[in-house]
């Protein structure tokens, strides 16, 4: 009862940010200590299944944290680990006392070891690798022992870098072989491109194996230089976030601390939009480079910023001088470039041709089109069907009534109905979930009324989330496609439609198996008059959800009505394969009525299973999935090039029988809806994206079978008018 009272108080804090309570509890002048106070309090009082912070918990944090800092065991020595082990069973006590001794020690030592390793990798890569020596390399890094001496550390780096370099060496030799057999003629390309290719071929043919080995080492060094440039950009707060997450992830796999910049990225991912110029940037050495212009965004409309441009300075509209961002951390540079809708930002650019130019862009809302629902029509057996792809259950956390997944799906259904479609495929493959409210609203689009999901908070009665709107947007045939990466909200929707017998679920043996609900708390709301800077946010598990039949999707996921193999069939990627997942359980079923039997559900499933069992493409996909599993599980590699190449050749030969997978075609033609046709006539990038999507759909055996199922369902229909009522 006491915990329930505290939990209720915490909920009030989240909703109203009660200052009279928070200022008493959380006022440590040290930001790191304050952060630990906030997070441990929230998790103890608000997590669905709070962990006892004891010696066992301490040991788990110790192991996981060090693994995250040094996964390849090429920074720390055995002597470092022995020194750290004095804290192995004391981290729990330090957490409770807000003591940072363990973090401070490991952080200072890590920076020292990273600094030492810079010289080490350069020293190793200054000497040639002998690829004629017979030696093996294991990629099972967990079984590696920490080294005892600098000599052993250099040897570890030598082996790991030789493994990286032998792959580069093989790529260069392959390029040389290709150049020897190159029979491309001038007719195949422009004169300039042909001349450039000829020159490149001539250059690589001149090179000896010794030259290629040097070039391969240079490629490895460039890669490491870029890695260390990224590492050097990391500040103490970034490393402290790693430590915090080693602690919170012991509660469950989905509890996570977002440093301020990470929280911004999370919000963008969930809402699908942000305020800025509409360009994706990357850090390359000291430079901030444009690597994508987002279709429809301000920079795209302005049409002066180009991929490959380097942004050197950023000037706000109320400033006379720009800020030099050369050498600045990418996250910090982005803060200057992004800004409120309607404001101007001037960028000083070094163009690809070396010229310097200033351009001014008016910031606006940038929508990430690939995040949003999209639909297409297709004709099969003289019947028109609709396909809707939903990448995630997105929502604007600031205003639910703005664009969200449920309202977009409703709109797509209305548009498809206007086109006269006779069945819908809802593609939730690779959809990792999102907003719980959107999935409840979305479920209601397909049923008259009733429960969609049950939710349980620790120590509280279950809550049933219902669709209470009796109108139906779509009551025709419905197929839902899933795979092993369909998670959370995707599983709720698929499970509800399966329990109602409202849709047929086609896909993997089971979905991901995430049956938990998370809330995101802005930690700044817990501290009044915070002078310590942005505290970030905590995503933590507050509830578990259950199917309306009472079963949990936790660990077990949703089992497809028709199971089809895919590339993930034999790979461990589900919730059950994560660390510290919550357990599966079951509660009482909700009251619900199965969908009216105006089509032959069971016969349709049986026919689909029979088709799938005899589908040669799916048999080949299953063979390929097993082959991929064998390749992924391999841990020993030869660093002798002759043996390395022999293994590659064997794999290459085995892979040839899977080349037919990409040749598969269904002879189905997919088309965009009229409103999108209009947009595509003005937006060549959107048009190209849709052309590629439609081409992939026409080669998709799962989409083909989903349409076969819709066709079977349509054939078993009683005469019934498809719903035309629209939800408000």
Short mmCIF file of N, CA and C in Angstrom, two decimals, residues 39 82 131 175 236 254 299 304 348 388 390 393 400 418 425 452 465 468 485 489 522 567 630 690 710:
data_model
loop_
_atom_site.label_atom_id
_atom_site.label_comp_id
_atom_site.label_asym_id
_atom_site.label_seq_id
_atom_site.Cartn_x
_atom_site.Cartn_y
_atom_site.Cartn_z
N UNK A 39 17.26 9.38 -10.73
CA UNK A 39 16.98 8.14 -11.44
C UNK A 39 16.67 7.00 -10.49
N UNK A 82 41.73 -5.87 -11.90
CA UNK A 82 41.93 -6.28 -10.51
C UNK A 82 41.70 -5.09 -9.57
N UNK A 131 50.75 -11.91 -44.59
CA UNK A 131 49.56 -12.74 -44.78
C UNK A 131 49.89 -14.16 -45.23
N UNK A 175 39.26 -5.88 -56.63
CA UNK A 175 39.17 -4.76 -57.57
C UNK A 175 40.17 -4.94 -58.71
N UNK A 236 32.86 14.09 -20.64
CA UNK A 236 32.62 13.31 -19.42
C UNK A 236 31.15 12.92 -19.29
N UNK A 254 14.37 -2.26 -21.68
CA UNK A 254 13.77 -1.07 -22.28
C UNK A 254 13.81 0.15 -21.37
N UNK A 299 15.73 23.13 -46.78
CA UNK A 299 16.94 23.12 -47.62
C UNK A 299 16.63 22.58 -49.01
N UNK A 304 19.87 25.19 -52.61
CA UNK A 304 21.27 25.63 -52.74
C UNK A 304 22.23 24.74 -51.97
N UNK A 348 27.87 29.25 -43.70
CA UNK A 348 29.05 29.45 -44.54
C UNK A 348 29.52 28.07 -44.98
N UNK A 388 -0.98 -1.04 -47.09
CA UNK A 388 -0.54 0.07 -46.24
C UNK A 388 0.71 -0.36 -45.49
N UNK A 390 3.23 0.66 -42.44
CA UNK A 390 3.35 1.52 -41.25
C UNK A 390 4.69 1.23 -40.59
N UNK A 393 4.53 3.40 -34.79
CA UNK A 393 3.34 4.03 -34.23
C UNK A 393 3.75 5.39 -33.67
N UNK A 400 -1.21 15.37 -29.05
CA UNK A 400 -1.65 14.12 -29.67
C UNK A 400 -2.51 14.37 -30.91
N UNK A 418 -12.07 5.02 -51.27
CA UNK A 418 -12.50 5.86 -52.39
C UNK A 418 -12.03 5.29 -53.73
N UNK A 425 -4.05 -5.00 -46.97
CA UNK A 425 -2.88 -5.60 -46.31
C UNK A 425 -2.23 -4.50 -45.48
N UNK A 452 -9.20 -3.42 -26.76
CA UNK A 452 -8.07 -3.60 -27.69
C UNK A 452 -6.89 -4.21 -26.95
N UNK A 465 -8.26 -1.05 -22.06
CA UNK A 465 -8.34 0.08 -22.98
C UNK A 465 -9.26 -0.31 -24.14
N UNK A 468 -14.45 2.76 -28.01
CA UNK A 468 -15.84 3.04 -27.64
C UNK A 468 -16.64 3.65 -28.78
N UNK A 485 10.83 -8.67 -36.02
CA UNK A 485 11.12 -7.31 -35.56
C UNK A 485 9.85 -6.48 -35.36
N UNK A 489 3.66 -2.06 -29.87
CA UNK A 489 2.36 -1.66 -30.40
C UNK A 489 1.96 -2.51 -31.60
N UNK A 522 10.85 13.64 -18.34
CA UNK A 522 11.83 14.73 -18.42
C UNK A 522 12.31 15.00 -17.00
N UNK A 567 14.52 -14.06 -43.39
CA UNK A 567 15.96 -14.00 -43.14
C UNK A 567 16.30 -14.03 -41.65
N UNK A 630 24.69 -19.98 -40.09
CA UNK A 630 26.00 -20.64 -40.00
C UNK A 630 27.13 -19.63 -40.17
N UNK A 690 8.98 6.20 -54.12
CA UNK A 690 7.80 5.37 -54.38
C UNK A 690 8.07 4.34 -55.47
N UNK A 710 -6.30 -12.38 -49.18
CA UNK A 710 -7.40 -11.44 -49.37
C UNK A 710 -8.36 -11.95 -50.44
#
